[in-house]
Amino acid sequence: MRLILPGMARQPGTKDHWHERPFSTLGSIGLSLVAFLRPAWGISKIPLRDTPSFGMPLGDIVGKSSALTVVTPLWCSWINRFLLGLYRTLPAQFFPLVNLQMIHFARWVILPKDRWPGRSKKFKTRYSYLLFSSNFNGTWDVYLDEFSDVISLGMDTMWYRSIGYPKSIPSRPFKAYIDDNSIECSYYYNALPGFSLRDVASALKVRKAIHFLEEKLAEINQDTTTSAATKDDLFFQQFESVVANLVNHLPSTGKPPLHAAHGTRELNL
Amino acid sequence: MPSNEAGFYQLTALLPVKTGPYKALSGEKNVPQYCNSSQSYSHHLKDYLNQLSDSFLSNIDSKSSKSGDLHLFDHTRCTHFARFVVIDQLFYNGRRRHDSLIDFFRTLAAGKDLLSKKDKIDQLESPYLLIAIDFDCHPSSTSCVQDYLSDLWPYASQELTEILHHCEGFYLPVPPRGKRFTSRTADWNAYRTVERMILSHEVETTYPFSAYFWVADKVKRWNPSTDRVSPSEFKNRWGLFGIGILPFLLVIVSLLILPFYLGSFFFNWLYEYVPPGAELSEFYQAWNRWGIIGFALSVISVILFMFAWRYFINRANQPMPQIKGVDLKSISKSLYLQGEFLEMYKRWQDHDGFSKSSIRQHFSCFLDKHQPSDIESPSLQPGKYFSIRKMS
């Protein structure tokens, strides 16, 4: 049986009428015409886009989360240390990134050129290095596009003194830079492989709503002057108002993508 | 310390991997099948980690895995993410870019083409093993890593010793695969060595970011009844930002007034050599006065620079406070409750047809059965797709 939640207006499975989404319908017709006429115009051999082979190594994906590990050379790392310190005083600058709900955990670590762990002080590299490690949802392309579109200034200041850093706009050289400096994980563990950050945020809201209803239920039950029917009515009102606000946080989380195991990894080698 | 922030510890450790061909230790009786003497330690370590990763991925689906087959990090119930990465060599991103005009004049001054000089390329003496783990830890704790490792050790002693056996400084025997140390002394020695190595090779996380903290902050401000979200109490700290910027402003000011100081020296020298009768005294005195002021300001700005910088870095690196309810146990419980709440709603719809009189009963039963406040009661099993963890 289909689940009916408060606020559900459209029947799932019903299609939009063409006049409700004119641009997508016209766009589809246009694309079909282009595909049909391309050989006639003699442009069938011209590639639509010169797409480089960027992407995510399969070993870096576990369930709905992916790992990204980037090591880049830094010149004058104290400036980056200072900028990262400045960012710690400005948490509101990251609110757009937080609202995207793509990254679970991320870290920026400056590795000083004269303090490599396990090495004597005599060993010194020419540059310091910036290690960036992230656990995110979605595809590699979309993730870096978000960096480029939403917090480009933030990313540019984080990698401010990185050698060869092309800035995050336009996104293509930025992606090439990240791809060139990435290292694949040999082992990656994710405690909640079936859930994205949005799923977690929804679950936290549901739990808060349950606690809220629990308190209301206790209040209603404690009132000895009202009848059972009135108590049912009072709780129903509370329940209805809360569930109406949870509509977008209750549906199923969906299936996670296929992971790379055994045969797939061997094929890549 | 920024590694420990908002109730999460972001452990970063870099351990140098042994160089040369891989050699199994003399005490190692059960040599794995993948062992090949022509392999380097780095290659062998990658193979081992890949096998470990595959064993995790093959059991991730609770339907196909054996019941109760938990992976090493599943046991702790506080590890959000973990990764092991072998860094074979550093990246070279080409020559450092300069301004073309500056390079042009430098070339002219040097009389030769500076770009033809060979660039120095960084090279590591040995590969590094990067260990990056995100786990729950109370912000006030000073022994997060030690406590975490002691929790993990009973379930991961074989794997951790096998991994660290590839790293410099670890020369203890490794127990056979799938088995633990036979004697308590050997187990204790191995644990102490692993703990010492990870602690001594830990690198401070310069900037940690945890979305769970901000999500929890937003949920905390959300009113379930009205669906309104109140403003966050975490705002930009403009005062501290100003203190951070202040050192640079002071340096700029001191650089601007330094020429007056140097100018006064010049006029002092000039005054001594001017012919008698020349009237330079008023001009000289004016410069001299500005020079003294400039010198005093330069000294003050340098002192302020040092204090402000230290104060700023210390204050900026203070950890954010912890918000309760976003540790892994609480998140697992929340995800479990989300699914069960939906099931309860469905039963209410199917059996009672949204009857007003029965929802109170349904919800009371739901509370009794699933105990939302108790994070130890039935919850999701970490490291598996949608698997319910029974009560321990």
XYZ file of C-alpha atoms in Angstrom:
661
model
C 0.000 0.000 0.000
C 1.275 3.460 -0.853
C 2.219 5.658 2.089
C 0.304 8.930 2.386
C 2.052 11.640 4.354
C 0.698 15.079 5.214
C 1.581 17.613 2.546
C 1.746 15.054 -0.270
C -0.085 16.726 -3.122
C 1.078 14.933 -6.242
C 0.502 11.236 -6.716
C 3.839 9.456 -7.042
C 4.261 7.979 -10.471
C 2.099 10.543 -12.226
C 3.828 12.447 -15.003
C 4.054 16.196 -15.441
C 2.153 17.712 -18.359
C 4.335 19.187 -21.082
C 3.022 22.710 -20.462
C 4.104 22.498 -16.814
C 7.753 22.025 -17.827
C 7.936 23.665 -21.269
C 11.687 24.188 -21.348
C 12.613 20.605 -20.538
C 10.128 19.334 -23.125
C 11.304 21.741 -25.806
C 14.901 21.002 -24.869
C 14.346 17.279 -25.369
C 12.784 17.905 -28.766
C 15.696 20.169 -29.713
C 18.309 17.624 -28.631
C 16.538 14.877 -30.554
C 16.562 17.060 -33.682
C 20.270 17.808 -33.265
C 21.048 14.111 -32.818
C 18.993 13.317 -35.924
C 20.499 16.019 -38.113
C 24.164 15.730 -37.043
C 25.142 13.251 -39.783
C 23.301 15.337 -42.378
C 25.257 18.453 -41.381
C 28.538 16.576 -41.565
C 29.437 17.124 -37.951
C 29.156 13.559 -36.789
C 32.931 13.200 -36.383
C 33.362 16.376 -34.368
C 33.408 15.527 -30.678
C 30.840 17.451 -28.669
C 33.318 17.998 -25.864
C 36.933 17.097 -25.308
C 36.459 15.362 -21.992
C 39.614 14.418 -20.096
C 39.582 11.176 -18.120
C 39.268 12.626 -14.599
C 37.491 10.643 -12.003
C 37.336 8.663 -8.854
C 39.373 5.504 -8.300
C 36.988 2.697 -7.361
C 38.914 1.958 -4.176
C 37.922 5.365 -2.844
C 34.189 4.641 -2.842
C 32.405 2.848 -0.034
C 28.616 2.938 -0.152
C 27.394 6.476 -0.543
C 30.664 8.076 0.559
C 33.858 8.714 -1.330
C 37.335 9.574 -0.168
C 39.556 12.221 -1.667
C 43.213 12.550 -0.651
C 45.225 15.364 -2.199
C 48.824 16.373 -1.466
C 50.067 19.632 -2.982
C 53.373 21.510 -2.635
C 53.177 24.794 -0.759
C 55.364 27.834 -0.980
C 55.497 30.039 2.176
C 53.266 27.722 4.191
C 53.035 30.187 7.096
C 50.702 32.275 4.953
C 48.373 29.285 4.564
C 48.599 28.600 8.287
C 47.580 32.192 8.901
C 44.722 31.997 6.383
C 43.442 28.742 7.871
C 43.563 30.466 11.267
C 41.550 33.362 9.860
C 38.971 30.901 8.542
C 38.611 29.394 11.977
C 37.481 32.824 13.191
C 34.929 33.060 10.371
C 32.713 29.965 10.617
C 29.813 31.720 8.899
C 31.844 31.778 5.688
C 31.347 28.001 5.501
C 27.570 28.056 5.927
C 26.988 27.707 2.144
C 29.175 24.601 2.165
C 27.335 23.240 5.211
C 23.974 23.840 3.556
C 25.060 21.766 0.556
C 25.319 18.756 2.884
C 27.913 16.904 0.866
C 30.936 16.606 3.155
C 30.950 14.478 6.303
C 34.484 15.221 7.433
C 37.371 17.069 5.820
C 40.779 18.217 6.972
C 43.616 20.407 5.806
C 47.017 19.500 7.243
C 50.173 21.511 6.618
C 53.267 19.302 6.506
C 56.269 21.563 7.192
C 59.241 21.051 4.928
C 61.699 20.498 7.784
C 59.557 18.347 10.091
C 58.743 15.145 8.233
C 57.680 12.521 10.791
C 60.295 9.880 11.416
C 63.020 11.863 9.666
C 65.949 13.792 11.111
C 65.981 17.580 10.980
C 68.662 17.388 8.300
C 66.105 16.020 5.870
C 64.345 18.928 4.303
C 62.222 19.254 1.203
C 62.186 22.361 -0.933
C 58.499 22.984 -0.262
C 56.077 22.341 2.554
C 53.032 20.281 1.606
C 49.302 20.656 2.098
C 47.374 17.456 2.725
C 43.654 17.632 2.025
C 41.475 14.702 2.945
C 37.722 14.609 2.501
C 34.787 12.215 2.917
C 31.947 13.298 0.682
C 28.713 12.122 -0.966
C 27.951 12.227 -4.632
C 30.263 11.992 -7.576
C 33.761 13.400 -7.834
C 32.698 15.791 -10.607
C 29.734 17.208 -8.739
C 31.783 17.588 -5.566
C 34.493 19.645 -7.241
C 31.905 21.614 -9.193
C 30.372 22.614 -5.865
C 33.776 23.800 -4.688
C 34.092 25.823 -7.818
C 30.567 27.235 -7.836
C 29.752 27.766 -4.183
C 32.942 28.436 -2.240
C 35.488 29.280 -4.883
C 37.021 32.077 -2.825
C 37.324 29.765 0.188
C 39.045 27.080 -1.855
C 41.395 29.585 -3.468
C 42.509 30.861 -0.079
C 42.927 27.330 1.296
C 45.281 26.460 -1.594
C 46.610 30.018 -1.813
C 50.338 29.276 -2.021
C 50.107 25.863 -3.672
C 52.513 25.512 -6.569
C 50.697 25.378 -9.890
C 47.257 25.931 -8.389
C 45.080 27.290 -11.206
C 42.273 28.707 -8.983
C 38.897 27.051 -8.750
C 37.265 29.020 -11.581
C 37.042 27.757 -14.274
C 36.463 24.316 -12.868
C 38.197 22.239 -15.536
C 41.821 23.208 -14.744
C 40.909 22.998 -11.069
C 39.668 19.439 -11.521
C 42.773 18.544 -13.514
C 44.949 19.925 -10.702
C 43.104 17.932 -8.039
C 43.203 14.820 -10.205
C 46.950 15.168 -10.785
C 47.671 15.524 -7.072
C 45.296 12.857 -5.747
C 46.326 9.556 -4.218
C 44.084 6.512 -4.149
C 43.266 4.965 -0.779
C 44.521 1.470 -0.242
C 41.931 1.019 2.464
C 38.814 3.067 3.159
C 36.287 2.500 5.930
C 32.896 4.140 6.270
C 30.768 3.361 9.314
C 27.497 4.323 7.637
C 27.878 3.138 4.045
C 24.163 3.203 3.296
C 23.591 6.801 4.347
C 24.545 10.181 2.987
C 24.922 13.345 5.045
C 21.401 14.384 4.051
C 20.109 11.066 5.411
C 21.944 11.690 8.672
C 20.584 15.246 8.931
C 17.041 13.956 8.297
C 17.441 11.214 10.890
C 18.633 13.717 13.500
C 15.534 15.821 12.811
C 13.263 12.792 13.121
C 14.882 11.869 16.410
C 14.387 15.387 17.748
C 10.741 15.260 16.649
C 10.306 11.917 18.424
C 11.733 13.399 21.624
C 9.413 16.375 21.233
C 6.385 14.102 20.832
C 7.555 11.987 23.758
C 7.538 15.073 25.980
C 4.114 16.113 24.733
C 2.760 12.619 25.302
C 4.069 12.635 28.868
C 2.417 16.044 29.484
C -0.902 14.863 28.054
C -0.838 11.589 29.994
C -0.054 13.385 33.248
C -3.202 15.489 33.014
C -5.732 13.573 35.090
C -8.623 15.966 34.485
C -9.092 15.149 30.784
C -10.763 12.052 29.337
C -8.983 9.461 27.212
C -10.738 10.666 24.064
C -9.597 14.243 24.676
C -6.057 13.024 25.274
C -6.185 11.151 21.980
C -7.364 14.298 20.241
C -4.699 16.475 21.837
C -1.916 14.075 20.926
C -3.255 13.645 17.404
C -3.032 17.421 16.879
C 0.579 17.476 18.075
C 1.453 14.426 16.009
C -0.121 15.815 12.858
C 1.687 19.162 13.095
C 5.063 17.487 13.719
C 4.738 14.846 10.979
C 3.730 17.543 8.487
C 7.150 19.107 9.085
C 8.896 15.759 8.697
C 7.501 14.866 5.293
C 10.790 15.404 3.481
C 12.777 13.566 6.128
C 10.926 10.264 6.285
C 11.169 8.589 2.868
C 13.509 5.706 2.237
C 17.208 6.496 1.803
C 17.487 4.483 -1.393
C 20.083 1.980 -2.486
C 23.798 2.827 -2.273
C 25.939 2.537 -5.416
C 27.824 -0.633 -6.194
C 31.220 -0.854 -4.574
C 34.496 -2.129 -5.955
C 35.430 -5.482 -4.517
C 37.516 -8.458 -5.502
C 37.160 -8.871 -9.276
C 36.720 -5.201 -10.032
C 39.873 -4.234 -8.185
C 41.850 -7.001 -9.860
C 40.638 -5.866 -13.252
C 41.899 -2.361 -12.546
C 45.347 -3.655 -11.719
C 44.661 21.443 19.431
C 42.621 21.524 16.208
C 42.812 17.728 15.820
C 40.290 17.435 18.645
C 37.330 19.555 17.666
C 33.637 19.588 18.553
C 33.664 16.077 19.986
C 35.485 14.529 17.023
C 39.152 13.626 16.835
C 40.718 13.780 13.393
C 43.809 11.646 13.742
C 46.480 12.167 11.074
C 49.675 10.121 11.248
C 52.464 9.725 8.698
C 54.720 6.723 9.141
C 57.758 6.083 6.924
C 57.561 2.716 5.169
C 60.621 0.457 5.116
C 62.612 0.450 1.907
C 64.058 -2.516 0.054
C 62.485 -5.888 -0.808
C 59.908 -7.285 1.562
C 61.158 -9.806 4.111
C 58.892 -11.837 6.327
C 59.999 -11.844 9.943
C 61.669 -14.991 11.290
C 58.870 -15.554 13.824
C 56.218 -15.354 11.140
C 55.009 -18.920 10.646
C 51.967 -18.324 8.505
C 53.283 -16.357 5.532
C 50.397 -15.035 3.450
C 49.877 -16.333 -0.061
C 50.375 -12.933 -1.644
C 53.873 -12.655 -0.171
C 56.458 -12.282 -2.900
C 60.126 -11.661 -2.177
C 60.474 -9.419 -5.225
C 57.909 -6.999 -3.794
C 58.901 -3.858 -1.966
C 57.466 -3.129 1.475
C 55.343 -0.415 -0.070
C 53.895 -2.753 -2.712
C 53.326 -5.505 -0.174
C 51.591 -3.079 2.176
C 49.268 -1.913 -0.592
C 48.375 -5.522 -1.388
C 47.630 -6.255 2.231
C 45.501 -3.109 2.656
C 43.607 -3.920 -0.541
C 42.824 -7.371 0.825
C 41.673 -5.813 4.079
C 39.499 -3.401 2.135
C 38.008 -6.235 0.085
C 37.190 -8.207 3.214
C 35.347 -5.142 4.542
C 33.477 -4.594 1.269
C 32.515 -8.249 0.885
C 30.829 -8.208 4.286
C 29.295 -4.761 4.006
C 26.003 -6.132 2.736
C 24.312 -7.779 5.700
C 22.275 -10.038 3.395
C 25.307 -11.710 1.831
C 27.728 -11.580 4.776
C 27.935 -14.071 7.573
C 25.926 -13.123 10.621
C 27.987 -11.430 13.300
C 30.982 -11.029 10.996
C 32.242 -7.616 12.050
C 35.147 -5.742 10.545
C 37.913 -4.315 12.764
C 36.540 -0.752 13.001
C 32.924 -1.964 13.428
C 33.651 -3.026 16.983
C 34.549 0.385 18.358
C 31.220 2.047 17.426
C 32.953 5.419 17.455
C 34.900 5.353 14.154
C 33.127 7.387 11.481
C 35.732 7.132 8.721
C 39.198 5.641 8.377
C 41.673 5.456 5.535
C 45.145 4.111 4.915
C 46.998 5.671 2.006
C 50.492 4.825 0.809
C 52.240 7.960 -0.426
C 54.979 6.665 -2.703
C 56.414 10.011 -3.715
C 55.626 13.717 -3.622
C 54.036 15.480 -6.548
C 55.935 17.859 -8.767
C 53.733 20.546 -10.240
C 56.292 22.220 -12.454
C 58.232 25.396 -11.911
C 56.994 28.037 -9.558
C 55.282 30.830 -11.392
C 56.613 34.370 -11.127
C 55.478 37.608 -12.566
C 56.755 37.821 -16.147
C 58.051 41.374 -15.744
C 59.982 40.515 -12.609
C 61.481 37.484 -14.363
C 62.391 39.681 -17.326
C 64.304 42.157 -15.176
C 65.923 39.366 -13.153
C 67.155 37.796 -16.362
C 68.519 41.140 -17.544
C 70.270 41.756 -14.227
C 71.743 38.241 -14.054
C 72.848 38.364 -17.661
C 71.652 34.795 -18.330
C 68.457 32.869 -18.676
C 67.339 31.891 -15.160
C 64.691 29.521 -16.479
C 67.318 27.252 -18.024
C 68.519 26.415 -14.493
C 67.429 22.939 -13.436
C 64.542 22.975 -10.946
C 64.975 21.127 -7.671
C 62.398 18.357 -7.346
C 61.370 17.131 -3.897
C 61.843 13.462 -3.215
C 61.022 11.448 -0.129
C 63.654 9.145 1.328
C 61.019 6.440 1.692
C 57.282 6.092 1.019
C 54.905 7.170 3.769
C 51.832 5.479 5.163
C 49.095 8.003 5.874
C 46.639 6.991 8.589
C 43.587 9.264 8.803
C 40.800 8.314 11.217
C 37.762 10.331 12.346
C 36.423 9.130 15.672
C 34.384 10.399 18.610
C 36.235 11.882 21.557
C 35.254 14.226 24.349
C 36.760 17.710 23.787
C 38.228 17.861 27.294
C 40.039 14.530 26.955
C 43.822 14.679 26.643
C 44.281 10.990 25.802
C 41.902 10.537 22.870
C 44.304 8.525 20.725
C 45.450 6.283 23.595
C 41.851 5.562 24.663
C 40.804 4.901 21.091
C 43.697 2.540 20.385
C 43.087 0.608 23.603
C 39.427 0.142 22.551
C 40.416 -0.937 19.060
C 43.326 -3.185 19.976
C 41.434 -6.334 21.143
C 39.736 -6.583 17.733
C 42.505 -5.290 15.477
C 45.790 -6.399 17.059
C 46.704 -8.721 14.191
C 45.819 -6.209 11.474
C 47.550 -3.248 13.122
C 50.764 -5.161 13.794
C 50.718 -6.503 10.236
C 50.322 -2.965 8.865
C 52.926 -1.376 11.115
C 55.334 -4.222 10.434
C 55.866 -2.504 7.064
C 56.861 0.750 8.781
C 60.261 1.822 10.057
C 60.784 1.211 13.758
C 58.573 -1.867 14.097
C 60.454 -5.136 14.416
C 58.197 -7.296 16.602
C 56.790 -10.626 15.352
C 53.336 -10.603 13.805
C 50.752 -13.208 14.882
C 49.400 -15.595 12.197
C 46.544 -14.245 10.111
C 43.196 -14.383 11.832
C 44.794 -15.132 15.217
C 45.885 -13.086 18.187
C 49.061 -13.024 20.245
C 49.508 -16.151 22.318
C 51.133 -14.544 25.346
C 49.945 -11.461 27.192
C 53.469 -10.058 27.314
C 53.818 -10.223 23.527
C 50.381 -8.636 23.145
C 51.261 -5.832 25.591
C 54.624 -5.178 23.921
C 53.028 -5.004 20.491
C 50.294 -2.672 21.746
C 52.788 -0.323 23.382
C 54.908 -0.246 20.219
C 51.916 0.488 17.986
C 50.686 3.221 20.336
C 54.146 4.789 20.599
C 54.649 4.735 16.842
C 51.298 6.314 16.025
C 51.655 8.984 18.700
C 55.219 9.861 17.723
C 54.285 10.144 14.033
C 51.078 12.079 14.535
C 50.721 15.360 12.663
C 48.516 18.131 13.955
C 45.436 18.739 11.839
C 45.619 22.391 10.843
C 41.988 22.857 9.832
C 39.402 20.202 10.711
C 35.899 20.403 9.276
C 32.979 18.361 10.541
C 29.573 18.784 8.943
C 27.949 16.758 11.737
C 28.647 19.613 14.127
C 26.875 22.138 11.902
C 24.022 19.755 11.137
C 23.542 19.189 14.876
C 23.631 22.945 15.453
C 20.869 23.409 12.878
C 18.747 20.583 14.287
C 19.205 22.014 17.773
C 17.766 25.327 16.576
C 14.886 23.667 14.695
C 11.411 23.652 16.234
C 9.580 20.430 15.222
C 6.157 21.959 15.839
C 6.552 25.182 13.860
C 9.358 24.121 11.468
C 11.202 27.349 12.232
C 14.957 27.570 12.674
C 16.361 30.155 15.082
C 19.657 31.952 14.270
C 22.913 30.194 15.087
C 24.942 31.259 18.081
C 28.143 30.537 16.132
C 28.960 33.731 14.332
C 32.054 35.215 12.804
C 34.510 36.375 15.463
C 35.355 39.724 13.956
C 37.335 40.850 17.017
C 39.721 37.924 16.728
C 39.809 38.380 12.965
C 40.961 41.957 13.589
C 43.699 40.720 15.913
C 44.795 38.343 13.173
C 44.922 41.115 10.612
C 46.580 43.577 13.023
C 50.105 42.109 12.747
C 50.098 42.653 9.005
C 48.850 46.214 9.367
C 51.599 46.915 11.896
C 54.273 45.522 9.623
C 53.007 47.676 6.763
C 53.005 50.776 8.999
C 56.523 50.068 10.204
C 57.717 49.554 6.632
C 56.182 52.885 5.643
C 57.792 54.854 8.453
C 61.154 53.136 8.244
C 62.319 55.433 5.388
C 62.002 58.395 7.770
C 64.329 56.666 10.163
C 66.830 55.904 7.431
C 66.423 59.464 6.110
C 67.335 60.906 9.484
C 70.554 58.870 9.413
C 71.371 60.317 6.031
C 70.783 63.873 7.206
C 72.779 63.213 10.333
C 75.687 62.168 8.165
C 75.129 65.136 5.838
C 74.994 67.610 8.739
C 78.452 66.565 9.883
C 79.935 67.310 6.453
C 78.134 70.484 5.454
C 80.331 73.581 5.151
C 80.134 76.039 8.014
C 77.373 78.581 7.642
C 74.977 76.329 5.728
C 71.456 76.447 7.232
C 70.316 72.836 7.310
C 69.576 72.635 10.978
C 65.764 73.128 10.863
C 65.260 70.630 8.075
C 67.599 68.175 9.743
C 65.843 68.538 13.077
C 62.481 67.865 11.452
C 63.813 64.710 9.808
C 65.550 63.674 12.996
C 62.291 63.991 14.964
C 60.416 61.851 12.401
C 63.254 59.388 12.443
C 63.024 58.905 16.195
C 59.235 58.474 15.983
C 59.640 56.057 13.081
C 62.191 54.002 14.944
C 60.018 53.845 18.074
C 56.963 52.795 16.054
C 58.951 50.114 14.233
C 60.120 48.588 17.516
C 56.592 48.722 18.985
C 55.060 47.208 15.874
C 57.532 44.307 15.863
C 56.820 43.571 19.543
C 53.055 43.820 18.972
C 53.393 41.657 15.896
C 54.973 38.867 17.937
C 52.379 39.017 20.716
C 49.380 39.428 18.419
C 50.468 36.543 16.208
C 50.906 34.158 19.133
C 47.629 35.257 20.720
C 45.741 34.961 17.439
C 47.002 31.478 16.567
C 46.262 30.213 20.101
C 42.753 31.659 20.158
C 41.900 30.656 16.605
C 42.952 27.058 17.288
C 40.704 26.683 20.310
C 38.289 23.814 19.607
C 34.604 24.367 18.987
C 32.309 23.075 21.747
C 30.672 19.676 21.505
C 27.006 19.362 20.582
C 25.445 16.244 22.056
C 23.752 13.684 19.864
C 26.147 13.471 16.903
C 28.486 10.741 18.061
C 28.296 7.571 15.969
C 26.124 5.738 18.498
C 23.571 8.562 18.507
C 23.576 8.886 14.724
C 23.098 5.112 14.319
C 20.236 5.275 16.781
C 18.671 8.203 14.913
C 18.832 6.351 11.589
C 17.326 3.289 13.234
C 14.520 5.358 14.776
C 13.822 7.041 11.449
C 13.111 3.686 9.811
C 11.066 2.361 12.720
C 9.044 5.572 12.980
C 8.083 5.217 9.344
C 7.082 1.586 9.966
C 4.883 2.681 12.869
C 3.260 5.312 10.678
C 2.631 2.718 8.011
C 1.000 0.332 10.482
C -1.201 3.169 11.732
C -2.227 3.891 8.169
C -2.774 0.257 7.119
C -4.491 -1.108 10.197
C -6.307 1.874 11.642
C -6.793 4.148 8.649
C -5.378 7.272 10.383
C -7.704 6.833 13.339
C -7.323 9.683 15.827
C -7.948 7.430 18.755
C -5.151 4.950 18.042
C -2.090 7.064 17.298
C -1.421 7.710 20.983
C -1.402 3.966 21.583
C 0.819 3.310 18.572
C 3.307 5.948 19.633
C 3.410 4.689 23.231
C 4.183 1.184 21.974
C 6.856 2.635 19.691
C 8.531 4.380 22.640
C 8.426 1.253 24.793
C 9.866 -0.949 22.094
C 12.591 1.277 20.637
C 13.573 3.478 23.617
C 14.688 6.608 21.729
C 16.785 7.953 24.617
C 18.831 4.800 25.031
C 21.633 4.683 22.458
C 22.738 1.228 23.636
C 19.350 -0.341 22.864
C 18.627 -1.756 19.336
C 20.283 0.402 16.762
C 22.033 0.202 13.401
C 25.201 -1.837 13.093
C 28.103 0.339 11.887
C 29.921 -0.812 8.785
C 26.898 -2.560 7.251
C 24.101 -1.553 4.935
C 20.882 -1.140 6.931
C 21.669 -3.862 9.440
C 20.021 -3.784 12.854
C 22.294 -4.209 15.846
C 20.668 -6.273 18.565
C 20.946 -5.411 22.224
C 24.224 -6.478 23.752
